[in-house]
C-alpha cells in the first residue's frame, strides 16, 4: 500500500537543522568534544521544592483521573495571583486563565480557534517556527513581518500594507524575543493595541521569557496596556522560568472569548494537564522566587563571558537584556549556514543558523547560553583560534 502524506506536511518549511544534526552526530561519533549552544533548553535541574510537590501530589489518587479541560481551579487562581504580584494585572481565574500542556501546545492550537481557510496571520520573521506552522495547519496563510536590527528587531507596523492588515485575523508577537534576544517596551505594545483595534486583529503575545532578564531589567506583560485584554491573549510557560521544559506546563491569559475558543479546540483534542503537575506549578508560582533570581544571575554571567569573547574576535552581537540567546552577526563573507558549519567543523561548537528561523534571520547565528560558564570560556577559546 502506498502511504500518502497529507498536503499540509508537504507544505512545511524545510528542516534546516537536519544537516547540523547529522554533522554533530558524526563529530560525536569521532570522539570530538562538542559544545552545544544549539538548543534553547535550560541545562540546570528543576528546583527541589517543585519536584517534592510533584512527588506528594502524584501519590494522591485524586490526581490520577482525567484533569479538567481548562485546568485545575487552584492552579488558575495561582496564575492570577502571580500576574497580580508580578505585573499588577487582575485576571478572572475562571474566564481569563487557561491551563496548557506547555505553551507550545496552546500556540499550536490557537489558529484552529480563530482562523478560517485562507485567512492571514501576521507572523514575525525570524521567529519560533510554531506560529507559521500552526497557521498553515489551520488552513491560513502567513504574512511575514521582518525583524531587523535597524528597528531593534520590532516589526514595523506601518510597513504592513493596509489591504493585508484588513485581511489579517491574527498577529503573533514574542518579547523578550527568541531568537533575537530583543525586548519590547510600552510604546510598542500601545501601537500594537491601536493597530489591532483599527484592523480588528487578535493579538497573540508569546511571553515565555519575561522572567529571564538581566541587569535588573523586568520585562512587562502585554496585558498591562489599557485595551490589550479587548484584543488579545498572552502565553506564559513554566518551562524556561523554572527549568521545567520536560514537565509540559504553561498557560494562556487575557481575552475570555479567545480563551473560550482555544479551550473548545483543546477539549476536542487533549484532556488537560496532569493534575499533579499543576500542583507542582502552584508550588513554582507561589513559592520563593529566589531560584529564578539565581538563574538570572547564572545566565547573566554566561552572557557576559560569551559577549566579551565574541567582541574580542571582531564579532558584534548586541548583549541581550533578556532571554538566554545571543544573536550574533556572521563575519564578512559568511552566511548563516557557512558560519554555523565553520563553528561546528573547526571548533566543535553547535549553533543555529539564523536563516533557519526565517529568511530575515540570514546573516546571524543563534547561540544559547545553556552550558556552564566554563564551557562557554572553552567555546570562546576555540573561536579565537579560527580565522575568518
Ligand atoms: C521555549 C519557548 C516556548 C515555551 O514552550 P513550552 O511549550 O511552554 O515549553 C514558547 N515560545 C518560545 C518563543 C520559546 O522559545
Short mmCIF file of C-alpha atoms and ligand atoms in Angstrom, two decimals:
data_model
loop_
_atom_site.label_atom_id
_atom_site.label_comp_id
_atom_site.label_asym_id
_atom_site.label_seq_id
_atom_site.Cartn_x
_atom_site.Cartn_y
_atom_site.Cartn_z
CA UNK A 1 0.00 0.00 0.00
CA UNK A 2 1.21 3.47 -0.83
CA UNK A 3 1.36 5.73 2.22
CA UNK A 4 0.25 9.21 1.28
CA UNK A 5 1.48 12.16 3.29
CA UNK A 6 -1.03 14.94 3.82
CA UNK A 7 -0.56 18.06 1.74
CA UNK A 8 -0.09 20.12 4.93
CA UNK A 9 3.04 18.15 5.76
CA UNK A 10 4.40 18.70 2.26
CA UNK A 11 3.85 22.43 2.76
CA UNK A 12 6.04 22.52 5.89
CA UNK A 13 9.18 24.65 5.61
CA UNK A 14 12.35 22.59 5.03
CA UNK A 15 14.04 21.30 8.15
CA UNK A 16 17.25 23.30 8.04
CA UNK A 17 18.66 21.78 11.19
CA UNK A 18 18.87 18.31 9.67
CA UNK A 19 22.32 18.90 8.16
CA UNK A 20 23.61 20.18 11.50
CA UNK A 21 22.17 17.25 13.43
CA UNK A 22 23.91 14.90 11.00
CA UNK A 23 27.24 16.71 11.27
CA UNK A 24 27.00 16.85 15.04
CA UNK A 25 26.33 13.10 15.29
CA UNK A 26 29.32 12.48 13.00
CA UNK A 27 31.66 14.56 15.18
CA UNK A 28 30.42 12.96 18.41
CA UNK A 29 30.98 9.51 16.88
CA UNK A 30 34.55 10.59 16.05
CA UNK A 31 35.07 11.47 19.69
CA UNK A 32 35.02 15.26 19.29
CA UNK A 33 34.13 17.13 22.49
CA UNK A 34 31.12 19.02 21.11
CA UNK A 35 29.85 22.18 22.87
CA UNK A 36 26.15 22.51 22.25
CA UNK A 37 24.92 26.10 22.03
CA UNK A 38 22.14 24.98 19.73
CA UNK A 39 19.17 24.18 21.91
CA UNK A 40 17.02 26.53 23.97
CA UNK A 41 16.63 24.09 26.83
CA UNK A 42 17.83 25.00 30.35
CA UNK A 43 20.73 22.78 31.47
CA UNK A 44 20.02 23.11 35.21
CA UNK A 45 17.51 20.98 37.14
CA UNK A 46 14.02 21.97 38.29
CA UNK A 47 14.22 23.45 41.84
CA UNK A 48 13.75 20.87 44.63
CA UNK A 49 10.61 22.31 46.21
CA UNK A 50 8.78 21.93 42.88
CA UNK A 51 9.90 18.31 42.46
CA UNK A 52 8.84 17.49 46.03
CA UNK A 53 5.36 18.89 45.39
CA UNK A 54 5.04 16.68 42.31
CA UNK A 55 6.08 13.66 44.38
CA UNK A 56 3.45 14.17 47.07
CA UNK A 57 0.78 15.14 44.54
CA UNK A 58 1.49 12.08 42.40
CA UNK A 59 0.92 9.85 45.46
CA UNK A 60 -2.60 11.22 45.87
CA UNK A 61 -5.03 9.05 43.82
CA UNK A 62 -7.20 12.10 43.22
CA UNK A 63 -4.62 13.35 40.74
CA UNK A 64 -4.76 10.09 38.75
CA UNK A 65 -8.03 10.76 36.99
CA UNK A 66 -8.73 12.97 33.99
CA UNK A 67 -7.99 16.60 34.80
CA UNK A 68 -10.49 19.32 33.97
CA UNK A 69 -10.20 20.60 30.39
CA UNK A 70 -9.47 24.21 31.22
CA UNK A 71 -7.21 23.40 34.15
CA UNK A 72 -7.40 22.94 37.90
CA UNK A 73 -9.14 25.85 39.62
CA UNK A 74 -6.38 26.15 42.23
CA UNK A 75 -3.72 26.39 39.53
CA UNK A 76 -5.65 29.10 37.67
CA UNK A 77 -6.15 31.05 40.91
CA UNK A 78 -2.42 30.73 41.49
CA UNK A 79 -1.72 32.09 37.98
CA UNK A 80 -4.00 35.07 38.64
CA UNK A 81 -2.13 35.76 41.89
CA UNK A 82 1.22 35.60 40.09
CA UNK A 83 0.02 38.04 37.39
CA UNK A 84 -1.20 40.43 40.09
CA UNK A 85 2.08 40.31 42.02
CA UNK A 86 4.35 40.34 39.00
CA UNK A 87 2.57 42.69 36.57
CA UNK A 88 -0.23 44.35 38.55
CA UNK A 89 -2.72 42.72 36.13
CA UNK A 90 -6.04 41.45 37.57
CA UNK A 91 -7.41 38.27 35.97
CA UNK A 92 -10.62 36.32 36.49
CA UNK A 93 -9.15 32.84 37.13
CA UNK A 94 -12.11 31.04 35.60
CA UNK A 95 -12.64 33.05 32.42
CA UNK A 96 -9.29 34.69 31.80
CA UNK A 97 -6.83 31.87 32.57
CA UNK A 98 -6.47 28.60 30.67
CA UNK A 99 -4.01 25.83 31.62
CA UNK A 100 -1.91 24.46 28.75
CA UNK A 101 0.23 21.35 28.25
CA UNK A 102 3.20 23.66 27.66
CA UNK A 103 2.69 26.94 25.86
CA UNK A 104 3.69 25.42 22.51
CA UNK A 105 0.54 23.30 22.70
CA UNK A 106 -1.64 26.39 23.10
CA UNK A 107 0.20 28.37 20.43
CA UNK A 108 -0.17 25.47 18.00
CA UNK A 109 -3.90 25.11 18.65
CA UNK A 110 -4.82 28.81 18.71
CA UNK A 111 -5.16 29.29 14.92
CA UNK A 112 -7.71 26.43 14.83
CA UNK A 113 -9.84 28.59 17.10
CA UNK A 114 -9.65 31.86 15.21
CA UNK A 115 -8.53 31.39 11.60
CA UNK A 116 -10.67 30.37 8.63
CA UNK A 117 -9.44 28.85 5.35
CA UNK A 118 -7.38 31.46 3.51
CA UNK A 119 -7.21 33.95 6.39
CA UNK A 120 -3.97 35.78 7.00
CA UNK A 121 -1.87 35.73 10.16
CA UNK A 122 0.84 38.32 10.72
CA UNK A 123 3.91 36.35 11.76
CA UNK A 124 7.30 37.77 12.77
CA UNK A 125 10.37 36.51 10.95
CA UNK A 126 12.79 35.27 12.21
CA UNK A 127 10.63 33.51 14.83
CA UNK A 128 9.82 30.42 16.82
CA UNK A 129 8.56 28.17 13.97
CA UNK A 130 5.26 27.23 15.65
CA UNK A 131 3.41 30.45 14.71
CA UNK A 132 3.76 29.89 10.96
CA UNK A 133 3.27 26.13 11.03
CA UNK A 134 0.15 26.36 13.22
CA UNK A 135 -1.27 28.94 10.80
CA UNK A 136 -0.60 26.57 7.87
CA UNK A 137 -2.21 23.63 9.71
CA UNK A 138 -5.34 25.72 10.26
CA UNK A 139 -5.58 26.49 6.53
CA UNK A 140 -4.36 30.06 6.91
CA UNK A 141 -1.50 31.92 5.30
CA UNK A 142 1.32 33.84 6.97
CA UNK A 143 2.28 37.38 6.11
CA UNK A 144 5.80 37.71 7.46
CA UNK A 145 6.82 40.82 9.39
CA UNK A 146 10.63 41.09 9.15
CA UNK A 147 12.51 41.77 12.41
CA UNK A 148 15.55 43.84 11.60
CA UNK A 149 18.36 45.24 13.64
CA UNK A 150 17.73 48.84 12.49
CA UNK A 151 14.21 48.53 14.03
CA UNK A 152 15.56 46.92 17.22
CA UNK A 153 14.00 43.66 15.97
CA UNK A 154 10.45 45.01 16.38
CA UNK A 155 8.02 44.63 13.44
CA UNK A 156 7.36 47.86 11.56
CA UNK A 157 3.57 48.04 11.72
CA UNK A 158 3.49 50.96 9.28
CA UNK A 159 5.15 48.75 6.65
CA UNK A 160 2.19 46.32 6.66
CA UNK A 161 0.06 47.16 3.60
CA UNK A 162 -3.49 48.22 4.64
CA UNK A 163 -5.12 45.57 2.42
CA UNK A 164 -3.01 42.91 4.18
CA UNK A 165 -3.91 44.30 7.59
CA UNK A 166 -7.61 44.26 6.67
CA UNK A 167 -7.37 40.57 5.68
CA UNK A 168 -5.38 39.58 8.77
CA UNK A 169 -7.19 37.87 11.65
CA UNK A 170 -4.31 37.20 13.99
CA UNK A 171 -0.93 38.68 14.87
CA UNK A 172 1.81 36.75 16.66
CA UNK A 173 4.36 38.60 18.77
CA UNK A 174 7.09 37.37 21.13
CA UNK A 175 9.05 39.59 23.54
CA UNK A 176 11.55 39.11 25.05
CA UNK A 177 12.26 37.52 21.68
CA UNK A 178 13.51 34.15 20.56
CA UNK A 179 15.81 34.10 18.53
CA UNK A 180 16.98 37.75 18.54
CA UNK A 181 17.01 38.39 22.30
CA UNK A 182 15.25 41.72 21.63
CA UNK A 183 12.82 43.31 24.10
CA UNK A 184 9.73 45.49 23.66
CA UNK A 185 8.54 48.44 25.72
CA UNK A 186 5.23 50.11 26.50
CA UNK A 187 5.19 52.42 23.46
CA UNK A 188 5.48 49.46 21.09
CA UNK A 189 2.69 47.49 22.80
CA UNK A 190 0.50 50.63 22.74
CA UNK A 191 0.95 50.86 18.96
CA UNK A 192 0.08 47.17 18.68
CA UNK A 193 -3.19 47.63 20.59
CA UNK A 194 -4.09 50.62 18.42
CA UNK A 195 -3.28 48.69 15.22
CA UNK A 196 -5.23 45.64 16.38
CA UNK A 197 -8.27 47.77 17.14
CA UNK A 198 -8.14 49.60 13.82
CA UNK A 199 -7.97 46.41 11.75
CA UNK A 200 -9.79 44.04 14.14
CA UNK A 201 -6.85 41.70 14.57
CA UNK A 202 -6.43 39.32 17.50
CA UNK A 203 -3.06 39.62 19.18
CA UNK A 204 -1.24 36.57 20.49
CA UNK A 205 1.73 37.56 22.63
CA UNK A 206 4.17 34.79 23.50
CA UNK A 207 5.75 35.90 26.77
CA UNK A 208 7.82 32.81 27.58
CA UNK A 209 10.91 34.84 28.54
CA UNK A 210 9.58 37.66 30.75
CA UNK A 211 11.35 36.19 33.81
CA UNK A 212 14.70 35.62 32.13
CA UNK A 213 16.08 39.17 32.13
CA UNK A 214 19.32 40.76 33.28
CA UNK A 215 20.89 43.80 34.92
CA UNK A 216 17.74 44.36 36.99
CA UNK A 217 15.53 44.75 33.90
CA UNK A 218 11.95 43.49 34.34
CA UNK A 219 10.05 42.92 31.05
CA UNK A 220 6.39 43.91 31.08
CA UNK A 221 3.25 41.98 30.20
CA UNK A 222 1.30 42.92 27.07
CA UNK A 223 -1.80 42.86 29.31
CA UNK A 224 -0.51 45.85 31.27
CA UNK A 225 -1.52 48.03 28.30
CA UNK A 226 -5.03 49.54 28.55
CA UNK A 227 -7.25 47.85 25.95
CA UNK A 228 -4.91 44.85 25.47
CA UNK A 229 -7.40 42.45 27.01
CA UNK A 230 -10.04 43.54 24.48
CA UNK A 231 -7.83 42.45 21.57
CA UNK A 232 -5.57 39.68 22.73
CA UNK A 233 -4.12 36.98 24.89
CA UNK A 234 -0.70 36.24 26.31
CA UNK A 235 1.07 32.88 26.60
CA UNK A 236 3.28 32.05 29.55
CA UNK A 237 5.32 28.99 30.27
CA UNK A 238 6.89 27.43 33.34
CA UNK A 239 9.48 25.79 31.06
CA UNK A 240 12.21 28.41 30.99
CA UNK A 241 11.45 30.26 34.23
CA UNK A 242 11.63 27.18 36.46
CA UNK A 243 13.73 24.79 34.32
CA UNK A 244 10.63 22.71 33.62
CA UNK A 245 10.76 22.13 29.85
CA UNK A 246 10.15 18.40 30.25
CA UNK A 247 7.13 18.80 32.50
CA UNK A 248 4.87 20.44 29.89
CA UNK A 249 3.04 23.16 31.78
CA UNK A 250 2.06 26.61 30.56
CA UNK A 251 -0.96 28.86 30.44
CA UNK A 252 -2.75 31.50 28.39
CA UNK A 253 -4.33 34.60 29.90
CA UNK A 254 -6.37 37.54 28.68
CA UNK A 255 -9.42 37.88 26.44
CA UNK A 256 -12.11 35.49 27.72
CA UNK A 257 -13.73 34.88 24.32
CA UNK A 258 -10.46 33.97 22.62
CA UNK A 259 -9.62 31.65 25.52
CA UNK A 260 -13.07 30.07 25.29
CA UNK A 261 -12.41 29.27 21.62
CA UNK A 262 -8.96 27.84 22.41
CA UNK A 263 -10.48 25.81 25.25
CA UNK A 264 -13.09 24.43 22.84
CA UNK A 265 -10.39 23.27 20.43
CA UNK A 266 -8.39 21.71 23.25
CA UNK A 267 -11.33 19.87 24.77
CA UNK A 268 -11.73 18.09 21.42
CA UNK A 269 -8.06 17.17 21.16
CA UNK A 270 -6.43 16.70 24.57
CA UNK A 271 -7.72 16.10 28.06
CA UNK A 272 -5.78 18.64 30.06
CA UNK A 273 -2.52 18.73 32.01
CA UNK A 274 -1.79 16.08 34.72
CA UNK A 275 -3.15 17.48 37.98
CA UNK A 276 -0.02 16.52 39.93
CA UNK A 277 2.00 18.70 37.55
CA UNK A 278 -0.43 21.57 38.08
CA UNK A 279 0.08 21.14 41.85
CA UNK A 280 3.83 21.43 41.23
CA UNK A 281 3.07 24.51 39.11
CA UNK A 282 1.34 26.08 42.11
CA UNK A 283 4.47 25.41 44.18
CA UNK A 284 6.54 27.12 41.48
CA UNK A 285 4.33 30.23 41.16
CA UNK A 286 3.57 30.67 44.86
CA UNK A 287 6.88 29.53 46.36
CA UNK A 288 10.00 31.59 46.87
CA UNK A 289 11.21 33.17 43.61
CA UNK A 290 14.82 33.05 44.82
CA UNK A 291 15.56 30.19 42.41
CA UNK A 292 14.54 32.40 39.49
CA UNK A 293 16.86 35.17 40.68
CA UNK A 294 19.72 32.67 40.89
CA UNK A 295 19.08 31.50 37.33
CA UNK A 296 19.08 35.10 36.07
CA UNK A 297 22.47 35.61 37.72
CA UNK A 298 23.88 32.44 36.15
CA UNK A 299 22.69 33.31 32.63
CA UNK A 300 23.91 36.88 33.02
CA UNK A 301 27.44 35.68 33.85
CA UNK A 302 27.40 33.31 30.89
CA UNK A 303 26.14 36.09 28.63
CA UNK A 304 28.94 38.40 29.71
CA UNK A 305 31.62 35.78 29.03
CA UNK A 306 30.23 34.97 25.58
CA UNK A 307 29.64 38.58 24.51
CA UNK A 308 33.12 39.66 25.63
CA UNK A 309 34.67 36.71 23.80
CA UNK A 310 32.77 37.37 20.57
CA UNK A 311 33.66 41.07 20.63
CA UNK A 312 37.34 40.16 21.02
CA UNK A 313 37.29 38.27 17.74
CA UNK A 314 35.62 41.16 15.93
CA UNK A 315 32.00 39.96 16.02
CA UNK A 316 29.36 42.46 17.04
CA UNK A 317 26.33 40.98 18.82
CA UNK A 318 24.05 43.17 20.98
CA UNK A 319 24.21 41.92 24.59
CA UNK A 320 20.66 40.65 25.24
CA UNK A 321 18.73 42.33 28.09
CA UNK A 322 16.63 39.18 28.31
CA UNK A 323 16.35 35.54 27.08
CA UNK A 324 19.22 33.05 27.02
CA UNK A 325 20.07 33.71 23.36
CA UNK A 326 22.88 35.65 21.77
CA UNK A 327 22.00 36.70 18.20
CA UNK A 328 25.39 37.06 16.60
CA UNK A 329 26.02 38.63 13.18
CA UNK A 330 28.19 36.40 10.96
CA UNK A 331 31.67 37.55 9.90
CA UNK A 332 32.11 39.13 6.47
CA UNK A 333 31.89 36.60 3.66
CA UNK A 334 29.90 34.02 5.65
CA UNK A 335 26.18 33.41 5.53
CA UNK A 336 24.35 31.79 8.45
CA UNK A 337 24.88 28.22 7.26
CA UNK A 338 28.54 28.78 6.33
CA UNK A 339 29.36 30.19 9.74
CA UNK A 340 27.39 27.50 11.58
CA UNK A 341 29.32 24.84 9.62
CA UNK A 342 32.65 26.51 10.30
CA UNK A 343 31.95 26.64 14.04
CA UNK A 344 30.88 23.02 14.05
CA UNK A 345 33.62 21.53 11.83
CA UNK A 346 36.56 23.60 13.02
CA UNK A 347 35.63 24.27 16.66
CA UNK A 348 33.11 21.56 17.59
CA UNK A 349 30.54 24.20 18.56
CA UNK A 350 26.88 23.71 17.71
CA UNK A 351 24.93 26.90 16.93
CA UNK A 352 21.72 27.51 15.00
CA UNK A 353 21.76 29.32 11.64
CA UNK A 354 19.61 32.45 11.81
CA UNK A 355 18.15 31.67 8.40
CA UNK A 356 16.51 28.57 9.94
CA UNK A 357 14.13 30.92 11.78
CA UNK A 358 13.09 32.69 8.57
CA UNK A 359 14.79 34.46 5.69
CA UNK A 360 15.32 37.79 7.51
CA UNK A 361 17.43 35.85 10.04
CA UNK A 362 20.07 35.35 7.32
CA UNK A 363 23.40 36.82 8.39
CA UNK A 364 23.08 35.72 12.02
CA UNK A 365 23.64 32.64 14.15
CA UNK A 366 21.87 31.97 17.44
CA UNK A 367 23.90 30.83 20.44
CA UNK A 368 22.06 29.56 23.52
CA UNK A 369 23.53 30.16 26.99
CA UNK A 370 22.63 26.64 28.09
CA UNK A 371 26.08 25.33 29.04
CA UNK A 372 28.27 26.27 32.02
CA UNK A 373 30.42 29.40 32.12
CA UNK A 374 33.49 27.15 31.90
CA UNK A 375 32.20 25.55 28.69
CA UNK A 376 31.44 28.98 27.25
CA UNK A 377 35.00 30.03 28.08
CA UNK A 378 36.21 26.91 26.29
CA UNK A 379 33.99 27.78 23.28
CA UNK A 380 35.33 31.33 23.19
CA UNK A 381 38.91 29.98 23.29
CA UNK A 382 38.18 27.70 20.33
CA UNK A 383 36.55 30.52 18.33
CA UNK A 384 39.61 32.69 18.91
CA UNK A 385 41.76 30.10 17.12
CA UNK A 386 39.59 30.22 13.97
CA UNK A 387 40.42 32.50 11.11
CA UNK A 388 37.52 34.24 9.40
C1 LIG B 1 10.69 27.76 24.77
C2 LIG B 1 9.65 28.61 24.13
C3 LIG B 1 8.31 28.45 24.46
C4 LIG B 1 7.90 27.51 25.59
O1 LIG B 1 7.40 26.35 25.15
P1 LIG B 1 6.76 25.34 26.17
O2 LIG B 1 5.85 24.58 25.25
O3 LIG B 1 5.99 26.08 27.20
O4 LIG B 1 7.85 24.51 26.73
C5 LIG B 1 7.36 29.25 23.86
N1 LIG B 1 7.74 30.21 22.99
C6 LIG B 1 9.02 30.42 22.68
C7 LIG B 1 9.36 31.53 21.78
C8 LIG B 1 10.01 29.62 23.22
O5 LIG B 1 11.28 29.82 22.89
#
